[in-house]
Coordinates of C-alpha atoms in Angstrom, one line a residue:
X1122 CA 34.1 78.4 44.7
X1123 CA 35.0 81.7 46.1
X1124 CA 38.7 82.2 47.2
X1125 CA 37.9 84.8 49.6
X1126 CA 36.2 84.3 53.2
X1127 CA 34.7 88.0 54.2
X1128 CA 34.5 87.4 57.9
X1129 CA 32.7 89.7 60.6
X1130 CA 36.4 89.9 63.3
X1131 CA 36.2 90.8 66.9
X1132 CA 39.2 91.8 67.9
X1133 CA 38.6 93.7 71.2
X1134 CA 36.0 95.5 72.8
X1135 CA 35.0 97.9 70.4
X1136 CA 37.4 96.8 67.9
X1137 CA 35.1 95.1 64.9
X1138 CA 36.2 94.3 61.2
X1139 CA 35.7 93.2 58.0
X1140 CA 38.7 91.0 57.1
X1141 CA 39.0 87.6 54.8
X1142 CA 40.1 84.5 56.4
X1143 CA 41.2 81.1 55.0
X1144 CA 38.3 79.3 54.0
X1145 CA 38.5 76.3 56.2
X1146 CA 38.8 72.3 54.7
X1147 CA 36.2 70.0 56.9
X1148 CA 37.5 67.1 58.8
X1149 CA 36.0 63.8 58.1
X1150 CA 32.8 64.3 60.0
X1151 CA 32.4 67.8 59.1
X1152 CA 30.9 69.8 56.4
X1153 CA 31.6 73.0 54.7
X1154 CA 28.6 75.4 54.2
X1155 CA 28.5 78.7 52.2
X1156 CA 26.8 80.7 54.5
X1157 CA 23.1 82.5 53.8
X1158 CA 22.0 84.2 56.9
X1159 CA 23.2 85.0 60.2
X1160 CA 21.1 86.8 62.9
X1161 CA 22.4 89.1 65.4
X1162 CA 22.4 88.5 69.2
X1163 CA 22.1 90.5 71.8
X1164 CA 25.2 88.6 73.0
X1165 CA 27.3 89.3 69.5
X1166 CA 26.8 92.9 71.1
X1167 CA 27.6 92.7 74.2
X1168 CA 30.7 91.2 73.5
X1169 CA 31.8 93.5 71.0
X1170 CA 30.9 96.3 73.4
X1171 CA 32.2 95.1 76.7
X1172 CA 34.7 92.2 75.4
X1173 CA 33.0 89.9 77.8
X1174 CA 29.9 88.2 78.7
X1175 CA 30.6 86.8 82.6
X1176 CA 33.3 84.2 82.1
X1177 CA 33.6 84.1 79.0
X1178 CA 36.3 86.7 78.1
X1179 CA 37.6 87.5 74.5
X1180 CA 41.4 87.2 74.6
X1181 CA 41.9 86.7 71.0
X1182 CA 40.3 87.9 67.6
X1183 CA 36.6 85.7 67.1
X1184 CA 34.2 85.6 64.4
X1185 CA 30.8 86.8 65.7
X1186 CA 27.2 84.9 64.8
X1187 CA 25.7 81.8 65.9
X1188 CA 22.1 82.1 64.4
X1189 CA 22.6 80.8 61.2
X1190 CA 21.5 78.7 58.0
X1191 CA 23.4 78.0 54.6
X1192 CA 24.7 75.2 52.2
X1193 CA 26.7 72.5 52.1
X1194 CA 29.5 73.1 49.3
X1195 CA 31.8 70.1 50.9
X1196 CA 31.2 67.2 52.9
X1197 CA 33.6 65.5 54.8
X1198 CA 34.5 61.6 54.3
X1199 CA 32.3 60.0 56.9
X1200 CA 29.3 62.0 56.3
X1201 CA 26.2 60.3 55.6
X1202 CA 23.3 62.4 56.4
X1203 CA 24.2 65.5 54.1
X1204 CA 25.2 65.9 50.7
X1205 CA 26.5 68.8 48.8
X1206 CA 23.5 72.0 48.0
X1207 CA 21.5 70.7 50.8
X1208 CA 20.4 73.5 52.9
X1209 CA 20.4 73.2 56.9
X1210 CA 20.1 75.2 59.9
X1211 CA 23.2 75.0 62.5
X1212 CA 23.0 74.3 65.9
X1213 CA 25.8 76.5 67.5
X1214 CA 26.7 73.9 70.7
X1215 CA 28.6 70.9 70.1
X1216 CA 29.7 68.5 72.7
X1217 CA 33.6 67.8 72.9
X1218 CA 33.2 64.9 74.9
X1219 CA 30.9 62.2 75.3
X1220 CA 30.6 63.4 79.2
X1221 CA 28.0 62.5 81.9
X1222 CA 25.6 65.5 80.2
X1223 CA 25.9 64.2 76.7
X1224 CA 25.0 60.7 78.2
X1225 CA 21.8 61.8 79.9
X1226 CA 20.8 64.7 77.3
X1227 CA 21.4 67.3 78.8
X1228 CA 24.9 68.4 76.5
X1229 CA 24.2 72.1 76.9
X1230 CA 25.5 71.7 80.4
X1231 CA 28.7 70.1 79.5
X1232 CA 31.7 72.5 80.3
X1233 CA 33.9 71.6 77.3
X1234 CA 31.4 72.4 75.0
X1235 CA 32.2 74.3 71.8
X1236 CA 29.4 77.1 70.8
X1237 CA 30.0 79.1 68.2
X1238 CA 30.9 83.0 69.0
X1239 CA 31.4 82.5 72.8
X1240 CA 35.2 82.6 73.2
X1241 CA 37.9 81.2 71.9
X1242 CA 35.3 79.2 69.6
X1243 CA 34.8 81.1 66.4
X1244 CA 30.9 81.7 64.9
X1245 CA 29.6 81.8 61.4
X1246 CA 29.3 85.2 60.4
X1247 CA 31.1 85.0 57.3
X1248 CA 31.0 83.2 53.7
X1249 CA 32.0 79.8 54.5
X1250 CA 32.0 78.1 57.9
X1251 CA 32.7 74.3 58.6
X1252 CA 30.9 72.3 61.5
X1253 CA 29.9 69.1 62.5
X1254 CA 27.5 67.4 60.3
X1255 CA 25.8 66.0 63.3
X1256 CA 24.5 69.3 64.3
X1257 CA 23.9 70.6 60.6
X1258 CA 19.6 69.9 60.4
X1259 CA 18.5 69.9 56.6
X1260 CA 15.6 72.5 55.8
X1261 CA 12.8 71.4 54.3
X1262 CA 11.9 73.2 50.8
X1263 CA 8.8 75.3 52.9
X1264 CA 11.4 76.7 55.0
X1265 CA 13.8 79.5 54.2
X1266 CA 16.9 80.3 55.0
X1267 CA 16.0 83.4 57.2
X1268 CA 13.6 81.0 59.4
X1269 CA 16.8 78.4 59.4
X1270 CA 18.6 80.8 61.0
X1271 CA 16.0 82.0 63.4
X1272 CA 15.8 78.7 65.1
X1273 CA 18.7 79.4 67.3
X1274 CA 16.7 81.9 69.1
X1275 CA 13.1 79.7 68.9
X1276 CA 15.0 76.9 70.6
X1277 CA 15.8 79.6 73.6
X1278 CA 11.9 79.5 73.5
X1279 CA 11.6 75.7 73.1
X1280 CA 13.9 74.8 76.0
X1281 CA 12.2 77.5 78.6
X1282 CA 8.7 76.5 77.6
X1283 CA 9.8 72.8 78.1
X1284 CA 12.2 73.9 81.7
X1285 CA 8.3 75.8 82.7
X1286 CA 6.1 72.7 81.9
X1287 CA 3.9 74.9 79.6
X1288 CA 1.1 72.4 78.2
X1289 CA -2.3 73.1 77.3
X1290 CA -4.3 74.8 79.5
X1291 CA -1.6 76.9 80.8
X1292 CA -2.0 80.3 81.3
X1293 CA 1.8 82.2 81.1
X1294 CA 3.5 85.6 82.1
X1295 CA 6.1 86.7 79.8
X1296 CA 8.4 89.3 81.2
X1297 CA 9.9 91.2 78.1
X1298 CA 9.1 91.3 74.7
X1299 CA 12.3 91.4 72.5
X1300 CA 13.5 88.9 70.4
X1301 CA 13.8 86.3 73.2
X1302 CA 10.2 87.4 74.5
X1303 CA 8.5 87.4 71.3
X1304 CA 9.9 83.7 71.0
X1305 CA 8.8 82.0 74.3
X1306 CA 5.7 83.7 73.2
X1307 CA 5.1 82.1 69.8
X1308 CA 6.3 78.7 71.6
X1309 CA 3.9 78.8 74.7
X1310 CA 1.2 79.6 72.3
X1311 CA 1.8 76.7 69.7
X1312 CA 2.2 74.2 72.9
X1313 CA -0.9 74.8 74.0
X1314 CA -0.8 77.9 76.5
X1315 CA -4.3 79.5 77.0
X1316 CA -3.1 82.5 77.9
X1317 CA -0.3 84.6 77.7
X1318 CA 0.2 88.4 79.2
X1319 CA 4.0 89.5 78.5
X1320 CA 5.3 92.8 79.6
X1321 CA 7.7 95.2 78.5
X1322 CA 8.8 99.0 78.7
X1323 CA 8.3 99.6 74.9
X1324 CA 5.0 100.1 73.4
X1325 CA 6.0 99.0 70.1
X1326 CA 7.2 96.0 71.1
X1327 CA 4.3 95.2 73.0
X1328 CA 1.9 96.1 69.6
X1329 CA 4.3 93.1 68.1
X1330 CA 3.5 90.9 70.9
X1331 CA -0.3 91.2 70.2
X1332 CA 0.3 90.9 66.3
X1333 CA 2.1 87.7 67.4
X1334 CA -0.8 86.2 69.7
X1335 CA -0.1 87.5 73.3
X1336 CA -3.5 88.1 74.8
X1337 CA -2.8 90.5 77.0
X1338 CA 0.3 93.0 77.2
X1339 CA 1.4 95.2 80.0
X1340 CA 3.4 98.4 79.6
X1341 CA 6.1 98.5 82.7
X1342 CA 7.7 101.8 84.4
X1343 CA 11.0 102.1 85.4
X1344 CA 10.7 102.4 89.4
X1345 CA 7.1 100.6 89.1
X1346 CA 6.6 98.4 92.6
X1347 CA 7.0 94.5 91.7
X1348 CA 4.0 93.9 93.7
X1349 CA 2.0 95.8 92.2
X1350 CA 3.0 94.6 88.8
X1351 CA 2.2 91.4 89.5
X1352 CA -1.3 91.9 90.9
X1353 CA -1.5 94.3 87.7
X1354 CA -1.0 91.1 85.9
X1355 CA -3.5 88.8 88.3
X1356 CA -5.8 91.5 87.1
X1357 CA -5.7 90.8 83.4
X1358 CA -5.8 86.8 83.7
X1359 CA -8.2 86.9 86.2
X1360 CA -5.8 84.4 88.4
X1361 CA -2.0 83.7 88.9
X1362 CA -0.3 82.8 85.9
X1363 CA 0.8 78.8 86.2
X1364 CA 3.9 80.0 84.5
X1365 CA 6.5 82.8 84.4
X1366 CA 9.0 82.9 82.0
X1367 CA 11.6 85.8 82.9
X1368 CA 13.5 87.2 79.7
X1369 CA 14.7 90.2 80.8
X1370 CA 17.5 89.7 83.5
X1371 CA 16.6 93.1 85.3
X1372 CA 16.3 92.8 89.1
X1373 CA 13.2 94.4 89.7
X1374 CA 11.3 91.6 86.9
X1375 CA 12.1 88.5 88.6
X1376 CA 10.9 89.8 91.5
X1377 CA 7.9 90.5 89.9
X1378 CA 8.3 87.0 88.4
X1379 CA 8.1 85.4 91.9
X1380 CA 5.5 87.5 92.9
X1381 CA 3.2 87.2 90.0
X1382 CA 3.1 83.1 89.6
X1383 CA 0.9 81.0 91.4
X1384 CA 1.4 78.6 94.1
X1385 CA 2.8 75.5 93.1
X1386 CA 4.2 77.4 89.8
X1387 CA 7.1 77.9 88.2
X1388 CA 9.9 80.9 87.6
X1389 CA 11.8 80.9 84.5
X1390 CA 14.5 82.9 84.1
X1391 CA 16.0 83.0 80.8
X1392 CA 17.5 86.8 80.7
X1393 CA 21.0 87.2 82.1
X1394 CA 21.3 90.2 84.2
X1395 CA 23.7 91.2 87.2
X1396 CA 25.5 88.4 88.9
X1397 CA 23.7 88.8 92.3
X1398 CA 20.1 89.7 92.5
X1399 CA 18.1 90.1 95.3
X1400 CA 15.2 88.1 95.3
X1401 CA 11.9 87.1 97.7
X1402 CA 12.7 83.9 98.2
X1403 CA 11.2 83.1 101.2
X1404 CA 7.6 84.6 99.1
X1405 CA 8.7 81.4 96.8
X1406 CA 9.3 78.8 99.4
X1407 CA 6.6 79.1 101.2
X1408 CA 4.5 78.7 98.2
X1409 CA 6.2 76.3 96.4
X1410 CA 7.2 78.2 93.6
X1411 CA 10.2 76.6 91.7
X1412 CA 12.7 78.5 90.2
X1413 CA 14.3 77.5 87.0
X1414 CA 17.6 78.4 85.3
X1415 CA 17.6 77.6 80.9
X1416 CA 20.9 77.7 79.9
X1417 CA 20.7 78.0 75.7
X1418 CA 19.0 74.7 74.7
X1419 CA 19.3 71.1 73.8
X1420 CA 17.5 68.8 71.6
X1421 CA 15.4 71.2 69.7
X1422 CA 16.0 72.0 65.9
X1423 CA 13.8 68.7 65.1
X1424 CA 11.4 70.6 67.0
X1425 CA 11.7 73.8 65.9
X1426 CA 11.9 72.7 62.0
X1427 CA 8.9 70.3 62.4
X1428 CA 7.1 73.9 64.2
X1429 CA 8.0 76.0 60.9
X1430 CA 7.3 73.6 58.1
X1431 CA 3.6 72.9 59.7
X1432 CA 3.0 76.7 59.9
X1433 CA 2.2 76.1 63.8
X1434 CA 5.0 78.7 64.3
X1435 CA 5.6 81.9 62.5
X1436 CA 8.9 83.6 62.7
X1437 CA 9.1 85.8 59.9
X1438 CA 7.8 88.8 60.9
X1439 CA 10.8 89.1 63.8
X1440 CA 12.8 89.9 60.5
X1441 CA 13.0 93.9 60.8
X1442 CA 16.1 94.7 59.2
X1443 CA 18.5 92.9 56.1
X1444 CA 21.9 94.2 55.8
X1445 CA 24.3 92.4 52.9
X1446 CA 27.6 91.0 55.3
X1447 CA 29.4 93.9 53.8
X1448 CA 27.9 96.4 56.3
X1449 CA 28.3 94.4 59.1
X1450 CA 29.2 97.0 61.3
X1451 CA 26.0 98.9 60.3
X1452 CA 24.2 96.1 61.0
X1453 CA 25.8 95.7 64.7
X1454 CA 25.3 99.3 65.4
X1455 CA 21.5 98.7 64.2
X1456 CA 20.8 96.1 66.6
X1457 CA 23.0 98.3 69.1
X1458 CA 20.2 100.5 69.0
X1459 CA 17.3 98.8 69.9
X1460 CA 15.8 99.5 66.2
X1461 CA 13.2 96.9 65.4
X1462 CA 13.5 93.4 66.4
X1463 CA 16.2 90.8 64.6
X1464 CA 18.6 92.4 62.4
X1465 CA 20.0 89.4 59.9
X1466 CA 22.6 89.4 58.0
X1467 CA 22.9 88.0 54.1
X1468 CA 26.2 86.3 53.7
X1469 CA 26.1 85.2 49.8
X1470 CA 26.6 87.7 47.4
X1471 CA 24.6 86.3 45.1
X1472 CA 21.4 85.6 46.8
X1473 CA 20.3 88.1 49.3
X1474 CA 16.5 86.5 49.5
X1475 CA 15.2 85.4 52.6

């Protein structure tokens, strides 16, 4: 093995390296996994450009990256589920505690949590990462190590759809159509949505929401009247939507949200915008329409993996742009840019495949 650990180091905002870091022994429940690929989030962005995402406020240098697949090179004594050159997929959340939200399921919610690249926890944007084995899913052979890694994001779209009741029949308003979009879209489709009319500013992210199965897409305006936009959308389905699942976090789109859904629906709201929005609320209480926070996911790589290795779910074409981990900051600046959809990055020297 390698004696070097090239790690992707944020040390403030603005401040992002290449350094090499110990490469870290697993406890006894642990494993050690030589990294393949590692996605960038909007979040690994926004932290490196504002230091800070709400709360959560980097104080001290952090590894970026939490979508991510590789190998297991080391396993720790009490593992055994994995065993050394199995591939798996990471989930980035794991419980501290065995709290009242682990008990009931929920363990996203649990505020101890450790997640990977939200501080002080360190992510997995380097060449060798330990974690628990627990939350280590093997891959089966079907399913690459790009499409490991893009279950981080597909389980955003797993835990919405599931938080909006999507089930077949269901027609859906998508508002936004970057990664996160593009997701809930693929997911409402495979769980039996009828149909689906997603919106977004860009045109060319819109042409990759109809390559992906949206049937209807709907270019926005800044300034455009919420109102309007969601009778615009009324006008395409030829109804309400049952559902709206809100991945944008500007102001202006969940209002649209609560305008657009039907009564007796349900709001969505998966993008994080400002802290305060204002909203028609009253619009939603008088017609029942319940509003729903997702916050990341739980209980959804079995999901997601069983969704890939079928072929219900396609998420390779969301792969735009490869960069080896040696132009990281390249990479960053990429995704900085809006260029394309998921930038990933190839951690192993020696194999730079998918």
């Amino acid at each position: 093995m390698a004696e070097e650990n090239l790690s992707v180091v944020l040390h403030a905002q603005g401040d992002l390296r290449l350094e090499n870091r110990p490469i870290p022994e697993p406890g006894p429940n642990e494993v050690l996994l030589q990294m393949h690929s590692v996605g960038i989030c909007g979040s690994d962005v926004h932290y490196w450009q504002h230091g800070r995402i709400g709360d959560y406020v980097l104080t001290k240098p952090m590894v970026l990256g939490h979508e991510a697949a590789g190998r297991v090179v080391k396993v720790g004594s009490a593992v055994k589920q994995l065993k050394v050159g199995d591939r798996v997929a990471i989930e980035p959340g794991v419980p501290r505690e065995m709290d009242e939200f682990f008990k009931n399921g929920r363990y996203n919610l649990s505020p101890t949590i450790f997640f990977c690249a939200t501080p002080p926890d360190d992510g997995n944007l380097c060449q060798y990462y330990k974690h628990s084995a627990s939350f280590c899913y093997k891959l089966p052979d079907n399913v690459t190590f790009e499409e490991g890694a893009l279950i981080e994001p597909l389980s955003v779209g797993i835990h919405a759809c599931r938080r909006a009741g999507v089930t077949l029949g269901t027609t859906v308003l998508i508002c936004g159509a970057g990664p996160i979009g593009l997701v809930c879209l693929l997911v409402a489709k495979a769980m039996g949505a009828s149909q689906v009319v997603i919106t977004d500013l860009f045109p060319e992210r819109l042409k990759m929401a109809k390559e992906l199965g949206a049937d209807f897409q709907l270019t926005v305006k800044r300034g455009d009247a919420p109102q309007q936009l969601a009778k615009s959308v009324a006008d395409k389905l030829g109804a309400q939507p049952h559902v709206t699942i809100e991945c944008s976090g500007v102001e202006s789109s969940i209002q649209t949200a609560i305008y657009a859904t039907r009564a007796g629906g349900v709001v969505t709201l998966v993008g994080l915008g400002s802290e305060m929005a204002t909203i028609p609320l009253i619009d939603a209480a008088l017609r029942e329409v319940d509003i729903r926070g997702v916050f990341r996911y739980c209980n959804t790589w079995p999901m997601a993996i069983a969704m890939l290795a079928s072929g219900k779910v396609d998420v390779k074409p969301l792969v735009t742009h490869r960069f080896p981990l040696e132009q990281a900051v390249q990479a960053f600046e990429t995704t900085r840019q809006g260029l394309g959809i998921k930038v990933m990055l190839k951690c192993d020297q020696h194999d730079q495949k998918p």
